[in-house]
Coordinates of C-alpha atoms and ligand atoms in Angstrom, one line a residue:
M1 CA -45.0 56.3 60.5
C2 CA -44.0 54.5 64.0
G3 CA -44.1 50.9 64.9
I4 CA -45.7 49.7 68.5
V5 CA -45.3 46.2 69.8
G6 CA -46.7 44.5 73.1
F7 CA -46.1 41.1 74.8
T8 CA -47.3 39.3 77.9
G9 CA -46.6 35.9 78.6
P10 CA -44.1 33.6 80.3
Q11 CA -41.1 34.4 78.3
Q12 CA -38.7 37.4 79.2
A13 CA -40.3 40.3 77.1
A14 CA -37.7 42.3 76.4
P15 CA -36.3 40.1 73.7
V16 CA -39.2 39.5 72.3
L17 CA -40.1 43.1 71.7
L18 CA -37.0 43.9 70.5
E19 CA -37.2 41.2 67.7
G20 CA -40.9 42.6 66.9
L21 CA -39.6 46.2 66.7
K22 CA -36.8 45.1 64.4
R23 CA -39.7 43.7 62.1
L24 CA -41.0 47.2 62.3
E25 CA -38.2 49.2 62.1
Y26 CA -38.8 49.9 58.4
R27 CA -42.0 51.9 59.9
G28 CA -39.7 54.6 61.7
Y29 CA -36.3 54.6 62.8
D30 CA -34.8 57.6 64.2
S31 CA -35.2 56.3 67.8
A32 CA -36.6 53.2 69.6
G33 CA -37.6 52.1 73.6
I34 CA -39.1 49.8 75.5
A35 CA -40.9 49.6 79.0
V36 CA -41.1 46.2 80.8
E37 CA -43.2 45.7 83.9
S38 CA -41.7 43.4 86.7
G39 CA -42.9 42.9 90.2
G40 CA -45.2 45.7 89.9
K41 CA -42.6 48.0 88.8
I42 CA -42.0 49.6 85.2
R43 CA -38.6 50.0 83.7
T44 CA -37.8 51.9 80.3
E45 CA -35.0 51.9 78.0
K46 CA -35.0 54.6 75.2
C47 CA -32.1 55.6 72.5
S48 CA -31.8 57.8 69.7
G49 CA -31.1 56.5 66.2
Y50 CA -31.2 53.0 65.0
L51 CA -32.9 50.3 67.4
E52 CA -29.4 48.3 67.1
N53 CA -28.4 51.0 69.9
L54 CA -30.9 49.8 72.0
V55 CA -30.4 46.2 71.5
K56 CA -26.7 46.9 72.6
M57 CA -27.8 49.2 75.5
T58 CA -29.8 46.1 76.8
D59 CA -27.6 43.5 76.2
G60 CA -30.7 42.2 73.6
G61 CA -33.1 43.0 76.1
K62 CA -31.5 40.5 79.0
A63 CA -30.7 43.7 81.1
I64 CA -34.3 44.4 81.4
P65 CA -36.4 41.5 83.0
G66 CA -40.0 40.9 82.9
N67 CA -42.7 39.5 81.2
C68 CA -44.7 42.0 80.0
G69 CA -44.1 45.2 78.0
I70 CA -44.2 47.4 75.1
G71 CA -42.0 48.8 72.6
H72 CA -41.7 51.6 70.1
T73 CA -39.5 52.6 67.0
R74 CA -40.1 56.0 66.2
W75 CA -40.7 58.5 63.3
A76 CA -40.3 61.7 64.4
T77 CA -43.5 64.0 64.0
H78 CA -43.5 66.2 66.8
G79 CA -40.3 66.8 68.7
A80 CA -36.6 65.9 67.3
P81 CA -35.5 62.3 67.3
T82 CA -33.7 62.5 71.2
V83 CA -33.9 60.1 73.8
T84 CA -36.2 62.4 75.6
N85 CA -38.9 62.4 72.8
A86 CA -38.7 58.6 72.1
H87 CA -41.4 56.2 73.6
P88 CA -42.4 54.9 75.8
H89 CA -43.5 57.7 77.8
I90 CA -44.1 57.4 81.2
S91 CA -46.5 59.2 83.7
N92 CA -45.1 61.4 86.5
D93 CA -45.3 59.0 89.3
G94 CA -43.9 56.2 87.1
H95 CA -47.3 54.2 87.2
F96 CA -48.1 53.9 83.5
A97 CA -46.0 53.8 80.2
V98 CA -47.5 54.6 76.9
V99 CA -46.3 53.9 73.2
H100 CA -48.1 55.5 70.3
N101 CA -48.4 55.6 66.6
G102 CA -50.5 58.4 65.0
I103 CA -51.0 62.3 65.9
I104 CA -53.0 63.5 68.6
E105 CA -54.2 66.9 66.9
N106 CA -55.5 68.4 70.1
Y107 CA -52.5 67.7 72.4
A108 CA -51.8 71.5 72.6
Q109 CA -54.9 72.2 74.4
L110 CA -54.4 69.1 76.3
R111 CA -51.1 69.8 77.4
E112 CA -51.7 73.4 78.4
E113 CA -54.6 72.0 80.6
L114 CA -52.7 69.2 82.2
T115 CA -49.7 71.7 82.9
A116 CA -52.2 73.9 84.9
K117 CA -53.0 71.1 87.1
G118 CA -49.5 70.2 88.2
F119 CA -48.5 67.6 85.5
I120 CA -44.9 67.8 84.4
F121 CA -44.2 67.4 80.6
Y122 CA -40.4 66.1 79.7
S123 CA -40.8 65.6 75.9
E124 CA -42.2 67.9 73.0
T125 CA -44.2 64.9 71.7
D126 CA -48.1 65.0 71.3
T127 CA -48.0 61.6 73.1
E128 CA -47.1 62.6 76.7
V129 CA -50.5 64.0 77.1
V130 CA -52.1 60.5 76.8
V131 CA -49.9 58.9 79.6
H132 CA -50.6 62.1 81.9
L133 CA -54.1 61.6 81.1
L134 CA -54.3 58.0 82.1
D135 CA -52.8 59.2 85.3
M136 CA -55.1 61.5 86.1
Y137 CA -58.5 59.6 85.4
Y138 CA -57.0 56.4 87.0
T139 CA -58.7 55.5 90.1
G140 CA -58.0 51.6 90.3
D141 CA -60.0 50.6 87.3
L142 CA -57.7 50.9 84.1
K143 CA -60.0 50.1 81.7
R144 CA -62.4 53.1 82.8
A145 CA -59.2 55.4 82.9
V146 CA -58.4 54.3 79.4
M147 CA -61.9 54.9 78.3
K148 CA -61.8 58.5 79.6
T149 CA -58.4 59.2 78.3
V150 CA -59.6 58.2 74.7
A151 CA -62.5 60.3 75.0
R152 CA -60.5 63.3 75.4
L153 CA -58.3 62.4 72.1
E154 CA -58.8 64.1 68.6
G155 CA -56.9 62.2 65.8
S156 CA -55.2 58.8 65.1
Y157 CA -54.2 56.8 67.5
A158 CA -52.9 53.1 68.2
L159 CA -51.9 52.9 71.9
G160 CA -50.3 50.5 74.2
V161 CA -50.6 50.9 77.5
L162 CA -48.7 49.4 80.8
C163 CA -49.9 50.2 84.0
D164 CA -47.6 48.5 87.4
E165 CA -50.8 48.0 89.0
K166 CA -51.7 45.6 86.8
P167 CA -49.0 43.1 86.4
G168 CA -49.4 41.1 83.3
E169 CA -51.8 43.3 81.5
L170 CA -51.5 45.5 78.7
I171 CA -54.0 47.7 77.1
A172 CA -54.3 48.2 73.2
V173 CA -56.3 50.8 71.8
K174 CA -57.0 51.5 67.8
N175 CA -58.2 54.6 66.2
A176 CA -57.2 55.7 62.5
S177 CA -53.7 53.9 63.0
P178 CA -53.0 50.1 62.4
L179 CA -53.2 47.8 65.5
I180 CA -53.6 44.0 65.4
L181 CA -53.6 41.4 68.0
G182 CA -51.7 38.2 68.0
V183 CA -53.2 35.1 69.7
G184 CA -50.6 33.3 71.1
A185 CA -50.9 29.8 73.4
G186 CA -50.6 31.4 76.8
E187 CA -48.6 34.2 75.3
N188 CA -50.6 37.5 73.6
F189 CA -49.2 40.3 71.5
F190 CA -50.0 43.3 69.7
A191 CA -48.2 45.0 67.2
S192 CA -48.9 47.8 64.2
D193 CA -48.5 45.3 61.7
V194 CA -48.2 41.5 61.2
T195 CA -44.5 41.1 60.3
A196 CA -43.9 41.4 64.0
L197 CA -46.2 38.7 64.9
I198 CA -45.8 35.8 62.5
G199 CA -42.4 34.7 64.1
H200 CA -44.8 33.9 67.1
T201 CA -48.4 33.4 65.9
R202 CA -50.5 33.3 62.4
T203 CA -53.9 33.8 64.7
V204 CA -54.6 37.6 64.7
I205 CA -57.4 39.7 65.6
Y206 CA -58.1 42.8 63.4
L207 CA -59.4 45.4 65.9
E208 CA -61.8 48.2 64.3
D209 CA -61.4 52.3 64.7
G210 CA -62.7 52.7 68.2
E211 CA -62.2 49.5 69.7
F212 CA -59.8 48.4 72.3
A213 CA -58.5 45.3 74.2
S214 CA -57.1 44.1 77.3
L215 CA -54.4 41.2 76.7
T216 CA -53.1 38.9 79.5
P217 CA -51.1 35.6 78.9
D218 CA -54.2 33.8 78.8
K219 CA -57.0 36.0 77.7
I220 CA -57.8 38.9 75.1
T221 CA -60.7 40.8 75.7
V222 CA -62.0 43.4 73.2
Y223 CA -64.2 46.1 74.1
D224 CA -66.4 48.5 71.7
P225 CA -66.0 52.0 72.1
A226 CA -68.9 51.9 74.6
G227 CA -66.9 49.6 76.7
R228 CA -68.8 46.7 76.0
E229 CA -67.3 43.5 75.7
I230 CA -67.6 42.1 71.9
S231 CA -66.5 39.0 70.4
K232 CA -64.2 39.2 67.4
P233 CA -63.5 36.6 64.6
L234 CA -59.7 34.9 64.6
S235 CA -58.2 35.5 61.3
Q236 CA -55.1 33.6 60.2
V237 CA -52.4 35.4 58.6
M238 CA -51.0 33.7 55.2
W239 CA -47.9 35.3 55.3
N240 CA -44.5 33.1 56.6
T241 CA -41.6 34.5 58.6
E242 CA -39.4 33.8 55.3
A243 CA -41.3 36.4 53.5
A244 CA -40.3 39.0 56.1
E245 CA -36.5 38.1 56.0
K246 CA -33.7 39.0 53.9
G247 CA -33.1 35.3 52.9
G248 CA -29.4 35.8 52.1
Y249 CA -29.8 39.1 50.0
E250 CA -27.9 42.5 51.5
H251 CA -30.9 44.4 51.5
F252 CA -34.6 43.8 52.0
M253 CA -35.0 46.2 48.6
L254 CA -32.6 43.8 46.8
K255 CA -34.7 40.9 48.0
E256 CA -37.8 42.2 47.1
I257 CA -36.7 43.3 43.5
M258 CA -35.7 39.7 43.1
E259 CA -38.9 38.3 44.4
Q260 CA -41.1 40.5 41.8
P261 CA -41.4 37.3 39.1
R262 CA -42.8 35.3 42.2
A263 CA -44.5 38.1 43.5
L264 CA -46.9 38.9 40.1
K265 CA -47.3 35.0 39.8
A266 CA -49.3 35.4 43.3
T267 CA -51.1 38.2 41.7
I268 CA -51.8 37.2 38.3
E269 CA -52.2 33.3 38.3
P270 CA -55.3 33.1 40.5
R271 CA -57.1 35.3 38.5
V272 CA -56.8 33.8 35.2
K273 CA -58.9 30.6 34.9
N274 CA -59.2 28.8 31.5
G275 CA -58.1 31.9 29.7
E276 CA -60.6 34.2 31.3
I277 CA -60.0 36.9 33.5
V278 CA -61.7 36.4 36.9
L279 CA -62.0 39.0 39.5
E280 CA -63.1 37.9 42.7
G281 CA -63.8 40.9 44.8
F282 CA -64.5 43.4 42.1
Q283 CA -68.3 43.5 42.5
F284 CA -69.5 45.7 39.3
G285 CA -71.3 43.9 37.0
S286 CA -71.5 44.9 33.4
D287 CA -74.6 46.9 33.7
Q288 CA -73.1 48.8 36.7
L289 CA -69.6 49.3 34.6
K290 CA -72.0 50.3 31.7
E291 CA -73.0 53.6 34.0
I292 CA -69.2 54.6 34.7
N293 CA -68.6 57.9 32.7
Q294 CA -65.0 58.5 34.2
I295 CA -62.6 56.6 36.4
V296 CA -60.3 58.5 38.6
I297 CA -57.5 56.8 40.1
T298 CA -56.1 58.2 43.3
A299 CA -52.9 57.1 45.5
C300 CA -49.6 58.7 46.8
G301 CA -45.7 58.3 45.7
S302 CA -45.0 55.0 44.0
A303 CA -48.7 53.9 44.1
Y304 CA -49.7 56.9 42.2
H305 CA -47.2 56.3 39.7
A306 CA -48.6 52.8 38.9
G307 CA -52.2 54.7 38.7
Y308 CA -50.0 56.6 36.1
V309 CA -49.6 53.6 34.4
G310 CA -53.0 52.2 34.8
R311 CA -54.4 55.8 33.6
Y312 CA -53.0 55.1 30.0
I313 CA -54.0 51.7 29.7
M314 CA -57.4 52.0 31.0
E315 CA -58.3 54.8 29.0
E316 CA -56.9 52.9 25.7
L317 CA -58.6 49.6 26.3
C318 CA -62.1 50.9 28.2
R319 CA -62.4 54.2 26.5
I320 CA -63.6 55.9 29.5
P321 CA -62.0 59.1 30.4
T322 CA -59.4 58.3 32.9
R323 CA -57.5 60.6 35.3
A324 CA -54.8 59.6 37.9
E325 CA -54.9 61.9 41.1
L326 CA -52.1 62.5 43.8
A327 CA -54.3 61.5 47.1
S328 CA -53.3 64.6 48.7
E329 CA -54.5 67.1 46.1
L330 CA -57.6 65.1 45.2
R331 CA -58.7 65.5 48.7
Y332 CA -58.8 69.0 48.9
S333 CA -59.6 69.7 45.4
K334 CA -63.7 69.8 45.4
P335 CA -63.6 67.1 42.7
I336 CA -66.4 66.7 40.4
I337 CA -67.2 62.9 41.2
D338 CA -70.6 61.3 41.4
E339 CA -72.2 57.8 41.3
R340 CA -71.2 57.6 37.8
T341 CA -67.4 57.6 38.4
L342 CA -65.3 54.3 39.3
L343 CA -62.7 55.7 42.0
I344 CA -59.9 53.1 41.9
V345 CA -57.6 53.5 45.3
I346 CA -54.3 52.1 45.4
S347 CA -52.2 51.5 48.4
Q348 CA -49.4 49.0 49.4
S349 CA -50.1 49.5 53.0
G350 CA -53.5 50.5 53.0
E351 CA -53.0 52.9 55.8
T352 CA -51.5 56.1 54.1
A353 CA -53.5 59.1 55.6
D354 CA -53.8 61.2 52.4
T355 CA -55.1 58.3 50.5
I356 CA -57.4 57.1 53.1
A357 CA -58.8 60.8 53.2
A358 CA -59.3 61.0 49.2
L359 CA -61.4 57.8 49.3
K360 CA -63.5 59.0 51.8
E361 CA -64.3 62.3 50.4
C362 CA -64.9 60.4 46.8
K363 CA -67.2 58.1 48.8
S364 CA -69.1 60.7 50.3
L365 CA -69.6 62.3 47.0
G366 CA -71.4 59.0 45.7
A367 CA -68.3 57.5 43.9
R368 CA -68.0 53.5 43.4
T369 CA -65.0 52.6 45.0
L370 CA -62.6 49.9 44.5
A371 CA -59.2 49.1 46.1
I372 CA -56.0 47.8 45.1
V373 CA -54.2 47.0 48.3
N374 CA -51.8 44.8 49.7
V375 CA -52.2 44.5 53.3
V376 CA -55.2 42.4 54.4
G377 CA -57.6 43.8 56.7
S378 CA -56.1 47.8 56.3
T379 CA -57.9 50.6 56.6
V380 CA -58.4 51.5 52.7
A381 CA -59.2 47.6 52.0
K382 CA -62.0 47.8 54.5
L383 CA -63.6 51.3 53.5
A384 CA -63.8 50.6 49.6
D385 CA -66.9 48.9 48.2
S386 CA -64.6 46.5 46.7
V387 CA -61.0 45.4 47.1
L388 CA -58.2 43.4 44.8
Y389 CA -55.5 42.7 47.0
T390 CA -52.1 42.2 45.3
W391 CA -51.1 39.3 47.0
A392 CA -47.2 40.5 47.0
G393 CA -46.5 39.3 50.6
P394 CA -44.8 41.6 53.1
E395 CA -43.0 44.6 51.6
I396 CA -40.3 45.7 54.2
A397 CA -37.9 47.8 52.5
V398 CA -39.0 51.5 52.6
A399 CA -38.6 51.9 48.9
T400 CA -41.4 49.7 47.2
T401 CA -40.8 47.7 44.1
K402 CA -42.9 44.4 44.4
G403 CA -45.5 46.8 45.5
Y404 CA -45.4 48.8 42.5
T405 CA -45.3 46.1 40.2
T406 CA -48.0 44.2 41.3
Q407 CA -50.3 47.1 41.5
I408 CA -49.6 47.8 37.8
A409 CA -50.3 43.8 37.1
V410 CA -54.0 44.5 39.0
L411 CA -54.5 47.3 37.1
E412 CA -53.7 45.7 33.8
L413 CA -55.9 42.7 34.7
L414 CA -58.7 45.1 35.7
A415 CA -58.6 47.1 32.3
V416 CA -58.6 44.1 30.4
Y417 CA -61.5 42.8 32.1
I418 CA -63.6 46.0 32.2
A419 CA -63.1 46.6 28.6
R420 CA -64.3 43.4 27.9
Q421 CA -67.1 43.4 29.8
L422 CA -68.0 46.7 28.1
G423 CA -67.5 44.9 24.9
R424 CA -64.6 47.3 23.6
L425 CA -62.1 44.2 23.2
E426 CA -62.4 41.9 20.3
D427 CA -61.7 38.1 21.3
K428 CA -58.3 38.1 19.2
R429 CA -56.8 41.1 21.3
Y430 CA -58.3 39.9 24.7
K431 CA -56.7 36.6 24.5
Q432 CA -53.3 38.5 23.4
L433 CA -53.5 40.7 26.3
V434 CA -54.5 37.9 28.8
R435 CA -51.7 35.6 27.3
G436 CA -49.3 38.7 27.8
I437 CA -50.4 39.3 31.4
C438 CA -50.0 35.4 32.0
A439 CA -46.2 35.9 31.0
L440 CA -45.6 39.0 33.0
P441 CA -43.7 36.7 35.8
E442 CA -41.5 35.2 33.1
R443 CA -41.0 38.4 31.5
C444 CA -39.6 40.2 34.6
Q445 CA -37.3 37.3 35.1
R446 CA -35.9 37.7 32.3
A447 CA -35.5 41.5 32.9
I448 CA -33.6 40.7 35.6
D449 CA -31.5 38.2 34.0
L450 CA -30.8 40.8 30.9
N451 CA -29.4 43.4 33.4
R452 CA -26.8 41.6 35.7
R453 CA -24.3 44.3 34.4
V454 CA -26.3 47.0 36.0
E455 CA -24.1 47.1 39.1
K456 CA -21.3 48.3 36.9
L457 CA -22.9 50.7 35.1
A458 CA -24.2 52.4 38.2
G459 CA -20.5 52.1 39.4
K460 CA -20.3 54.8 36.6
H461 CA -22.4 57.2 37.3
Y462 CA -23.2 56.9 41.2
K463 CA -21.5 60.1 41.7
K464 CA -24.0 62.2 39.2
T465 CA -26.0 64.9 41.5
S466 CA -28.2 65.4 38.8
L467 CA -30.3 63.0 36.8
F468 CA -33.3 63.6 34.3
Y469 CA -35.7 60.4 33.5
I470 CA -37.3 60.9 30.1
G471 CA -40.0 59.2 28.4
R472 CA -43.4 59.6 26.5
N473 CA -46.8 57.8 27.4
L474 CA -46.2 54.6 29.3
D475 CA -42.4 55.5 29.2
Y476 CA -43.0 58.6 30.9
A477 CA -45.3 57.2 33.9
V478 CA -42.4 54.5 34.3
A479 CA -40.0 57.3 34.1
M480 CA -41.6 59.0 37.0
E481 CA -41.4 55.9 39.2
A482 CA -37.8 55.2 38.0
S483 CA -36.8 59.1 38.9
L484 CA -38.3 58.7 42.6
K485 CA -36.8 55.3 43.3
L486 CA -33.2 56.9 42.3
K487 CA -33.7 59.9 44.7
E488 CA -35.3 58.6 47.8
I489 CA -32.5 55.8 48.3
S490 CA -29.5 57.5 46.7
Y491 CA -30.4 60.9 47.4
A492 CA -29.2 62.4 43.9
H493 CA -31.3 64.7 42.4
S494 CA -33.6 63.7 39.7
E495 CA -36.5 64.3 37.6
A496 CA -38.9 62.8 35.7
Y497 CA -40.0 64.8 32.6
A498 CA -42.4 64.1 29.5
A499 CA -39.7 63.9 26.8
G500 CA -41.6 66.3 24.3
E501 CA -42.0 68.8 27.1
L502 CA -38.3 69.4 28.2
K503 CA -37.6 72.1 25.1
H504 CA -40.4 74.1 26.9
G505 CA -37.9 75.5 29.4
T506 CA -36.3 72.4 31.0
I507 CA -33.7 72.1 28.4
A508 CA -31.7 74.9 29.7
L509 CA -30.7 72.6 32.5
I510 CA -29.2 70.2 30.1
D511 CA -25.5 70.1 29.9
E512 CA -22.4 67.8 29.7
N513 CA -22.7 67.3 33.6
Q514 CA -26.3 65.7 33.0
L515 CA -27.1 62.1 32.7
V516 CA -30.3 61.6 30.8
V517 CA -32.0 58.5 31.3
A518 CA -34.0 57.8 28.0
L519 CA -36.9 55.5 28.4
A520 CA -37.4 54.2 25.0
C521 CA -39.8 51.2 25.0
Y522 CA -42.9 52.6 23.8
N523 CA -42.6 51.8 20.2
A524 CA -45.3 53.9 18.9
L525 CA -43.4 57.1 19.9
F526 CA -39.8 55.5 19.3
D527 CA -38.8 58.1 16.7
K528 CA -40.0 61.1 18.6
L529 CA -38.1 60.0 21.9
V530 CA -35.0 59.6 19.5
S531 CA -35.5 63.1 18.4
N532 CA -35.3 64.0 22.0
V533 CA -32.2 61.8 22.8
K534 CA -30.4 63.8 19.8
E535 CA -31.9 67.0 21.5
V536 CA -29.9 66.4 24.7
K537 CA -26.7 64.9 23.4
A538 CA -26.5 68.0 21.1
R539 CA -26.3 69.7 24.6
G540 CA -23.5 67.5 25.5
A541 CA -25.7 65.3 28.1
Q542 CA -24.7 61.7 28.7
V543 CA -27.7 59.4 27.6
L544 CA -28.3 56.0 29.1
A545 CA -31.0 54.5 27.2
L546 CA -33.6 51.8 28.0
A547 CA -34.9 50.0 25.4
R548 CA -36.6 46.8 24.2
E549 CA -34.3 43.8 23.5
S550 CA -35.2 43.7 19.6
Q551 CA -34.7 47.6 19.2
R552 CA -31.1 47.9 18.2
R553 CA -31.1 51.1 16.5
I554 CA -30.9 52.8 20.1
F555 CA -27.1 51.8 20.1
A556 CA -26.5 54.4 17.6
E557 CA -28.2 57.0 19.9
A558 CA -27.2 56.4 23.2
D559 CA -24.0 56.3 25.3
Q560 CA -25.1 53.2 27.1
V561 CA -28.1 50.6 27.0
L562 CA -30.2 48.9 29.1
L563 CA -32.1 46.0 27.9
V564 CA -35.8 45.3 28.6
P565 CA -37.7 41.9 27.1
E566 CA -40.3 42.1 24.6
T567 CA -43.8 42.1 25.7
D568 CA -47.1 43.4 24.6
E569 CA -46.8 47.4 24.2
L570 CA -49.3 48.0 27.1
L571 CA -47.8 45.7 29.3
M572 CA -44.1 46.9 29.2
P573 CA -44.1 49.0 32.3
I574 CA -43.5 45.6 34.5
P575 CA -40.5 44.7 32.8
E576 CA -39.3 48.1 32.0
I577 CA -39.3 49.4 35.7
V578 CA -37.0 46.2 36.8
P579 CA -33.6 47.6 35.3
L580 CA -34.4 51.3 36.7
Q581 CA -35.2 49.5 40.2
L582 CA -31.6 47.9 40.0
F583 CA -29.9 50.7 38.8
A584 CA -31.2 53.0 41.7
Y585 CA -30.3 50.2 44.3
Y586 CA -27.0 49.9 42.9
V587 CA -26.4 53.7 42.6
A588 CA -27.3 53.8 46.4
K589 CA -25.0 50.8 47.3
A590 CA -22.0 52.4 45.4
K591 CA -22.7 55.8 47.5
G592 CA -22.8 53.6 50.8
C593 CA -26.6 54.8 51.3
D594 CA -28.6 53.0 54.3
I595 CA -30.8 51.4 51.5
D596 CA -33.4 49.9 53.4
K597 CA -33.8 53.0 55.8
P598 CA -33.6 56.3 53.4
K599 CA -33.3 59.2 55.4
N600 CA -36.3 61.1 56.6
L601 CA -38.5 58.4 55.3
A602 CA -40.8 55.5 56.6
K603 CA -42.6 53.1 55.0
S604 CA -46.4 53.7 56.1
V605 CA -47.0 57.3 56.0
T606 CA -50.0 57.7 58.5
V607 CA -49.6 61.5 58.8
E608 CA -50.9 64.2 56.2
Ligands
F6R701 C1 -41.9 55.0 47.5 C2 -42.8 54.6 48.1 C3 -43.9 55.5 48.6 C4 -45.4 54.7 48.6 C5 -46.4 55.9 49.2 C6 -47.7 55.3 49.2 O1 -40.8 53.9 47.1 O2 -42.9 53.6 48.7 O3 -43.7 56.8 47.8 O4 -45.8 54.7 47.4 O5 -46.1 56.3 50.6 O6 -47.7 54.1 50.3 P1 -48.9 53.1 50.4 O7 -48.8 52.5 49.1 O8 -48.7 52.4 51.4 O9 -50.3 53.5 50.1

């Protein structure tokens, strides 16, 4: 949801800002802008549409000289994605420029107040109040003006501020939106996300909410909310630039699908030592686990779908009542949660607003909380009692793939670990499952290798405007994710349905125009699923089935078949989703969609 960058140093700022924005474009891509200070003057360039337009307009940044600047790539909340609404926003006297990620909730009152005082608003954004407040409060002391401004703001904001009277200086403010400072040699940076920094430095400072910083080429000074200088630890980012580049693939999404075996290895390998699962970061001993009487898993979108898979596995192995809840629903549902609840929060970015709110709500009710997160130092990771990182590396494509599968891998490790701690898993089964989990990277690679012809299949079906994904138990959980993948990148309408539920109404929609993707990997219910396949075929639907390599019976039932390598029944979802990720990718490609930047979406959803 919007990406911001800032740079101050000896180099020309604009090319550095544009390069940083390129890496943040996944956060929003409906307009972009930069502001650069040079010789005590601020110059701004903005465009609607993709960042590429701004790159062209500014000749790769060469047209805007200066060594200190800020940049923004937008996912519109307040006001259409026009040039006027694009950031940076400039004060009426031209002395200040501001970029913002987040939402100023009280902007309407502030706008009214500032308008009455004579400030002129040009945009429809909530952000413009910030730049006018700075202008109003500034009397030569920038830090003071920033503090007075921030004291008036309600909501979430990561801000970057440029003032023409302070050449070479940037101000960065963080509150409930991500912001990281990059520490260079004779140059300093800020950005919404480390991917924009790692081309320049791997040394970073994570700001806490309420903190703000002044950056000059040689110095970073961080302040607490009261304006007292504080010392912050330097952290080293483990990700490298290669991880945030396409590496020869046409799209980040395809690269990230192909990267899954490696990502899963990074998630699993360090957590299995001498055949035992070791979960550093999970701070609940067996006595505490024995007190748990329910597990609630909460998340949004694909992370919720991973949680839905986890729910089946957790309940089956641990024998603890487990449910998966959408964070956007849970937060307002007056949930029955107390200190005997283990709340598992899942988030790739760790910044999803609804997920954070659900976590806070359940924490306040006494739940013990565990986060499964990819981005180190993110809000969710900081708020939870324990964190298990997925270690998937940066995920750039808006549609998650390796984020989702590594979340499932952590849930599987966790379920087996808890079941073992509770004495509910006998030795033989424990060893079988651990071996199965360790083999997942290889199983995932085989799922890729087995499905080289998915592109051809997608070529057959890409014109379909409506699809159903059906399955039972874990197959149903995977169907939910497969359906979301297809619709978000190819814009085809698709629905995931519990196969046994079709006949209760939805089967009325089934006819010869429908493609039904039948997930038939869950062996225990294979025959039941085959009955549902027969039902839809009898009504004219075409069936594309997904089945285990050894399950040859499916060929007699379906029109086409995608194969999934064998693994333990409970571990199937990881190899199973792979062909369906590829199917969604190739359907979208055949339709000519902009796969890495689907319309109306952004990667990190920091608004409600
Ligand atoms: C879909 C997708 C989203 C995210 C959801 C939660 O491909 O990526 O549905 O899963 O927005 O995001 P995180 O995991 O960052 O909390």
